[in-house]
Coordinates of C-alpha atoms and ligand atoms in Angstrom, one line a residue:
M222 CA 10.3 -41.4 27.0
I223 CA 7.9 -39.2 25.5
K224 CA 9.2 -36.2 24.1
R225 CA 7.3 -33.2 25.4
P226 CA 7.2 -29.9 22.9
R227 CA 4.0 -28.8 24.6
R228 CA 5.2 -27.4 27.7
L229 CA 6.6 -24.3 26.1
R230 CA 2.7 -23.6 25.2
K231 CA 1.3 -24.2 29.2
S232 CA 0.6 -20.7 29.3
Q233 CA 0.3 -17.7 27.7
A234 CA 3.4 -16.0 29.2
I235 CA 5.2 -18.6 28.6
R236 CA 3.9 -18.8 24.8
D237 CA 4.5 -14.9 24.2
M238 CA 7.9 -15.5 25.4
V239 CA 8.8 -17.8 22.9
S240 CA 6.7 -16.6 20.2
E241 CA 8.9 -16.7 16.9
T242 CA 6.9 -14.1 15.4
R243 CA 6.1 -10.6 16.9
L244 CA 4.2 -7.5 15.4
S245 CA 4.5 -4.1 16.5
P246 CA 2.2 -0.7 15.2
S247 CA 5.8 0.3 13.9
M248 CA 5.7 -2.1 11.2
F249 CA 2.0 -1.5 9.9
V250 CA 1.3 1.2 6.9
Y251 CA -2.5 2.5 6.8
P252 CA -3.6 3.5 3.3
V253 CA -5.9 6.6 3.7
F254 CA -8.4 7.6 0.4
I255 CA -8.3 11.2 0.0
R256 CA -10.7 13.0 -2.3
E257 CA -10.9 16.0 -3.0
G258 CA -13.5 18.5 -1.4
K259 CA -14.5 20.0 1.4
N260 CA -15.8 18.9 4.7
I261 CA -16.5 15.5 3.3
I262 CA -16.1 11.7 5.1
E263 CA -17.9 9.2 3.0
D264 CA -18.4 5.3 3.7
I265 CA -16.8 3.1 0.8
P266 CA -19.6 0.4 0.8
S267 CA -17.3 -2.3 -0.3
M268 CA -14.7 -1.6 2.3
P269 CA -16.9 -1.0 5.8
G270 CA -15.0 0.7 8.6
Q271 CA -12.8 2.6 5.6
K272 CA -13.8 6.1 4.3
R273 CA -13.0 8.8 2.1
Y274 CA -11.8 12.0 3.7
S275 CA -11.4 15.5 2.6
P276 CA -8.0 17.0 3.1
D277 CA -9.4 19.4 5.3
K278 CA -11.1 16.3 7.5
L279 CA -7.9 14.3 7.1
P280 CA -6.7 15.1 11.1
L281 CA -9.7 13.3 12.2
I282 CA -8.1 9.8 11.4
L283 CA -4.7 11.0 11.2
E284 CA -4.7 11.5 14.8
R285 CA -5.7 7.9 15.7
A286 CA -2.3 6.5 13.4
A287 CA -0.3 8.8 15.4
K288 CA -1.6 8.2 18.7
N289 CA -0.7 4.6 18.1
K290 CA 2.4 5.2 16.8
I291 CA 2.0 3.2 13.6
G292 CA 4.9 3.2 10.7
G293 CA 3.4 5.4 8.1
V294 CA 0.2 6.5 6.5
L295 CA -0.3 5.8 2.8
F296 CA -2.3 8.6 0.7
F297 CA -4.2 7.2 -2.5
G298 CA -5.3 10.6 -4.1
I299 CA -9.3 10.9 -5.9
P300 CA -9.0 13.9 -7.7
E301 CA -12.3 15.8 -9.4
H302 CA -10.8 16.3 -13.0
K303 CA -9.3 13.6 -14.7
D304 CA -7.8 13.3 -18.2
E305 CA -6.0 11.4 -20.7
T306 CA -2.4 13.0 -19.0
A307 CA -3.5 12.8 -15.2
S308 CA -2.5 16.3 -14.9
S309 CA -4.1 16.4 -11.7
A310 CA -1.8 13.9 -10.3
W311 CA 1.6 16.8 -10.3
D312 CA -0.4 19.4 -9.5
D313 CA 1.3 21.5 -6.7
N314 CA -2.1 22.2 -5.5
G315 CA -3.4 18.5 -6.1
V316 CA -5.6 17.1 -3.8
I317 CA -2.6 14.6 -2.6
Q318 CA -0.3 17.4 -2.1
Q319 CA -2.5 19.2 0.0
A320 CA -3.0 15.7 1.9
I321 CA 0.9 15.1 2.3
R322 CA 0.8 19.1 3.6
I323 CA -2.0 19.0 6.0
S324 CA -0.4 15.9 7.6
K325 CA 3.1 16.9 7.9
K326 CA 1.9 20.6 9.4
E327 CA -0.5 18.6 12.1
F328 CA 1.6 15.3 13.2
P329 CA 5.3 16.0 11.6
D330 CA 6.1 12.9 12.9
L331 CA 3.9 10.6 11.4
T332 CA 5.8 9.1 7.7
V333 CA 3.6 10.0 5.3
I334 CA 3.9 7.8 1.7
G335 CA 2.1 9.2 -1.4
D336 CA 1.2 6.2 -3.7
V337 CA 2.4 7.7 -7.2
C338 CA 0.2 5.9 -9.9
L339 CA -2.0 7.6 -12.7
C340 CA -5.1 5.4 -12.6
E341 CA -6.9 7.7 -10.2
Y342 CA -6.1 10.6 -12.2
T343 CA -6.8 9.4 -16.1
S344 CA -9.9 9.5 -17.8
H345 CA -9.4 5.5 -19.2
G346 CA -8.7 4.3 -15.7
H347 CA -5.4 2.9 -16.4
C348 CA -1.8 3.7 -14.9
G349 CA 0.0 5.1 -17.7
I350 CA -0.3 6.8 -21.0
I351 CA -2.2 5.2 -23.8
N352 CA -1.6 5.8 -27.5
H353 CA -3.8 3.7 -29.9
G354 CA -4.9 1.6 -27.1
I355 CA -1.6 0.7 -26.3
I356 CA 0.0 1.6 -22.5
E357 CA 3.0 3.4 -23.8
N358 CA 6.1 2.7 -20.8
D359 CA 8.3 5.4 -21.2
P360 CA 6.4 8.1 -21.8
T361 CA 4.8 7.2 -18.4
L362 CA 7.9 7.6 -16.9
E363 CA 8.4 11.2 -17.3
I364 CA 4.7 11.4 -15.7
L365 CA 5.6 9.3 -12.6
S366 CA 8.7 11.6 -12.3
R367 CA 6.6 14.6 -12.3
V368 CA 4.2 13.2 -9.7
A369 CA 7.0 11.9 -7.2
V370 CA 9.0 15.3 -7.6
S371 CA 5.8 17.2 -6.9
Q372 CA 4.6 15.0 -3.6
A373 CA 8.4 14.8 -2.6
R374 CA 8.1 19.3 -2.3
A375 CA 4.6 19.0 -0.4
G376 CA 6.6 16.9 2.0
A377 CA 6.4 13.3 1.5
D378 CA 8.5 11.1 3.2
I379 CA 8.5 8.2 0.8
V380 CA 6.8 7.7 -2.6
A381 CA 5.4 4.8 -3.7
P382 CA 5.2 3.5 -7.4
S383 CA 2.3 1.3 -8.0
D384 CA 2.2 2.2 -11.8
M385 CA 4.3 -1.3 -12.7
M386 CA 5.7 0.7 -15.7
D387 CA 9.4 -1.2 -16.5
G388 CA 12.3 1.5 -15.2
H389 CA 9.9 3.7 -13.2
T390 CA 12.4 3.1 -10.0
A391 CA 15.2 4.5 -11.5
A392 CA 13.5 7.2 -13.7
I393 CA 11.7 8.2 -10.4
R394 CA 15.1 8.0 -8.3
E395 CA 17.0 10.4 -11.1
A396 CA 14.4 13.1 -11.1
L397 CA 13.8 13.4 -7.2
D398 CA 17.7 13.3 -7.0
A399 CA 17.7 16.4 -9.9
E400 CA 15.5 18.4 -7.4
K401 CA 17.7 17.9 -4.3
F402 CA 15.2 15.3 -2.9
Q403 CA 18.2 12.7 -2.4
D404 CA 16.4 11.9 1.1
T405 CA 13.1 11.0 -0.1
L406 CA 12.9 7.2 0.2
I407 CA 10.8 4.9 -2.7
M408 CA 9.0 2.6 -1.7
S409 CA 8.5 0.5 -5.2
Y410 CA 6.0 -1.9 -5.8
A411 CA 8.4 -4.0 -7.4
V412 CA 5.8 -7.6 -7.1
K413 CA 2.3 -6.5 -8.0
Y414 CA 0.0 -8.9 -9.5
A415 CA -2.8 -8.5 -12.0
S416 CA -5.5 -9.5 -8.7
A417 CA -8.4 -9.8 -8.8
F418 CA -8.5 -9.2 -4.9
Y419 CA -7.9 -4.9 -6.0
G420 CA -12.0 -4.8 -6.4
P421 CA -13.1 -3.1 -3.4
F422 CA -9.9 -0.5 -4.1
R423 CA -11.2 0.2 -7.7
E424 CA -14.7 1.0 -6.5
A425 CA -12.8 3.3 -3.1
A426 CA -10.4 5.0 -5.6
G427 CA -12.7 5.2 -8.9
S428 CA -9.8 3.8 -11.2
A429 CA -11.2 0.9 -12.7
P430 CA -10.2 0.8 -15.9
A431 CA -12.6 1.9 -18.3
F432 CA -11.3 -0.6 -21.4
G433 CA -9.3 -4.1 -20.9
D434 CA -7.5 -5.1 -17.8
R435 CA -4.1 -4.6 -16.3
K436 CA -2.6 -7.9 -17.4
T437 CA 0.4 -6.1 -19.8
Y438 CA 1.8 -4.3 -16.8
Q439 CA 0.4 -6.3 -13.7
M440 CA 2.3 -9.6 -13.0
D441 CA 0.2 -13.2 -13.5
P442 CA -0.8 -14.8 -10.6
R443 CA 1.0 -18.3 -11.6
N444 CA 4.2 -16.9 -11.8
V445 CA 7.1 -16.4 -9.0
R446 CA 10.2 -16.4 -10.8
E447 CA 9.0 -13.0 -12.2
A448 CA 8.9 -11.9 -8.9
L449 CA 12.6 -12.4 -7.9
K450 CA 13.4 -10.8 -11.2
E451 CA 11.5 -7.7 -10.8
S452 CA 12.5 -7.1 -7.3
A453 CA 15.8 -7.4 -8.4
L454 CA 15.8 -5.1 -11.0
D455 CA 13.9 -2.6 -8.6
I456 CA 16.4 -2.9 -6.5
E457 CA 19.4 -2.0 -8.7
E458 CA 17.1 0.9 -9.9
G459 CA 17.4 2.0 -6.3
A460 CA 14.5 1.1 -4.3
D461 CA 14.9 1.8 -0.8
I462 CA 11.8 -0.5 0.4
I463 CA 9.8 -2.8 -1.6
I464 CA 6.5 -4.3 -1.8
V465 CA 5.0 -7.7 -2.7
K466 CA 1.0 -7.4 -2.9
P467 CA -1.2 -9.1 -2.7
G468 CA -0.2 -10.1 1.2
L469 CA -2.3 -13.4 2.6
P470 CA -2.5 -15.3 -1.4
Y471 CA 1.3 -14.7 -2.2
L472 CA 3.0 -15.9 1.1
D473 CA 5.3 -18.1 -1.0
V474 CA 6.0 -15.1 -3.0
L475 CA 7.0 -13.1 -0.4
R476 CA 8.7 -15.6 1.3
A477 CA 10.8 -16.2 -2.4
V478 CA 11.9 -12.0 -2.3
K479 CA 12.6 -12.1 1.0
E480 CA 15.2 -14.3 0.9
S481 CA 16.4 -13.3 -2.6
C482 CA 16.8 -9.4 -1.7
N483 CA 18.9 -7.4 1.1
V484 CA 16.3 -4.7 1.5
P485 CA 13.3 -3.8 3.8
V486 CA 10.2 -5.9 2.3
A487 CA 6.5 -4.8 2.7
S488 CA 3.8 -7.2 2.2
Y489 CA 0.2 -5.5 1.2
S490 CA -2.9 -7.1 2.2
V491 CA -5.1 -5.4 -0.2
S492 CA -9.1 -4.3 -0.3
G493 CA -10.3 -7.8 -1.0
E494 CA -8.7 -9.3 2.1
Y495 CA -10.2 -7.1 3.8
A496 CA -13.4 -7.0 2.1
M497 CA -13.2 -10.7 2.9
M498 CA -12.6 -10.7 6.5
K499 CA -15.4 -8.0 7.1
A500 CA -18.0 -9.6 5.2
A501 CA -17.1 -13.0 6.8
A502 CA -17.3 -11.1 10.3
A503 CA -20.1 -9.4 9.8
N504 CA -22.2 -12.8 9.3
G505 CA -21.0 -14.0 12.4
W506 CA -19.2 -16.6 10.4
L507 CA -15.3 -15.9 11.4
N508 CA -14.0 -13.7 14.8
E509 CA -12.7 -10.7 13.0
K510 CA -9.9 -9.5 15.6
N511 CA -9.0 -13.6 15.7
I512 CA -8.8 -13.4 11.8
A513 CA -7.1 -10.0 11.6
L514 CA -4.4 -10.6 13.9
E515 CA -3.5 -14.4 13.0
S516 CA -3.3 -13.0 9.0
A517 CA -0.8 -10.2 10.2
Y518 CA 1.1 -12.7 12.1
S519 CA 1.7 -15.0 9.0
I520 CA 2.2 -12.1 6.6
A521 CA 5.2 -11.6 9.3
R522 CA 6.1 -15.1 10.1
A523 CA 6.2 -15.3 6.1
G524 CA 9.4 -12.8 5.8
A525 CA 7.6 -9.6 6.0
D526 CA 9.2 -6.4 7.7
I527 CA 6.4 -4.2 6.8
I528 CA 2.6 -4.7 7.1
I529 CA 0.3 -2.4 5.0
S530 CA -3.0 -3.1 5.8
Y531 CA -6.8 -1.2 6.7
Y532 CA -6.9 -3.3 10.0
A533 CA -3.3 -1.4 10.5
L534 CA -5.5 1.0 13.3
D535 CA -7.7 -1.7 14.7
L536 CA -3.9 -4.2 14.8
A537 CA -2.3 -2.0 16.6
E538 CA -5.1 -0.9 19.6
W539 CA -5.4 -4.7 19.6
L540 CA -2.0 -5.3 20.5
A541 CA -2.0 -2.5 22.9
Ligands
PBG794 C1 -3.3 1.5 -8.5 C2 -3.4 0.3 -6.9 C3 -4.5 -0.4 -6.8 C4 -4.1 -0.5 -5.4 C5 -3.1 -0.1 -5.0 N1 -2.2 1.1 -6.5 C6 -5.3 -1.1 -7.5 C7 -4.8 -1.5 -9.1 O1 -3.9 -2.1 -9.6 O2 -5.8 -1.6 -10.0 C8 -4.5 -1.8 -4.6 C9 -5.0 -2.0 -3.5 C10 -6.1 -2.8 -2.8 O3 -7.1 -3.4 -3.6 O4 -6.1 -2.7 -1.4 N2 -2.0 1.5 -8.6
ZN795 ZN1 -2.1 2.2 -11.4

């Protein structure tokens, strides 16, 4: 007798009924670039379809996010002024703080996540404070804590430290609690690889390092044990949610992290993944909607509870 598993594939309705993986807008997070200034919406050449907004123009895109009931928006700030200590990053009137206030005022129910890092704000483009050419881990923690507190003060629901300094989650948790922001969540980039897939982002955010690379603080793509160690430490330090990044090239890591921990896990499908899909689609080589959906299903199947993606709004609309 022939065994016939294909009966379960016989119609779209049945395939949907028995599918093991489901996507919903509430699991998507949409990254947004906000630059200082007024009345600005500008294209990002390496990320077709993505734009930089000045804070006053932000409601245009947030409205689409709110209407589609997506899980949240993740804000990256691009300041006018950069210096050695990233002072614009913790300015209560900084570009990201303005953006957070506008978002919470106009769309109170939309979850706002603030990126906590220094590379967009430092003159040298590194994620930490530099002394004699070396990234200084512990002095950076003090600055990151100030950034997180100022974002919480502006109304951020979640702060997301992407710097990869050791001990960042504990330092930020302590600083938030001391300022009575016990309810502000930390979504920590526990597992972030030194990846070439961040190229378009660095152009978008003007955050490429002026010298050297990020290999002393971001992880080696050849390793997975390190991911388990980093995520365990971050959870112990108080991370409420952890991020594994990039997305599609690291599904094995995502699965291993997911199985080893007890907090929600987010996968960040990064700028380079988006740029590849866009480029192939623009050439007519691949079907954009189908590859973007298949990528998202794959990330969810590998174990992601949350998917951070530049396709978040499109995905939500395609699924509707
Ligand atoms: C900076 C930061 C980067 C990304 C998010 N936060 C770039 C980097 O580490 O160089 C990459 C996101 C993307 O490529 O979409 N801390
Ligand atoms: Zn950084």
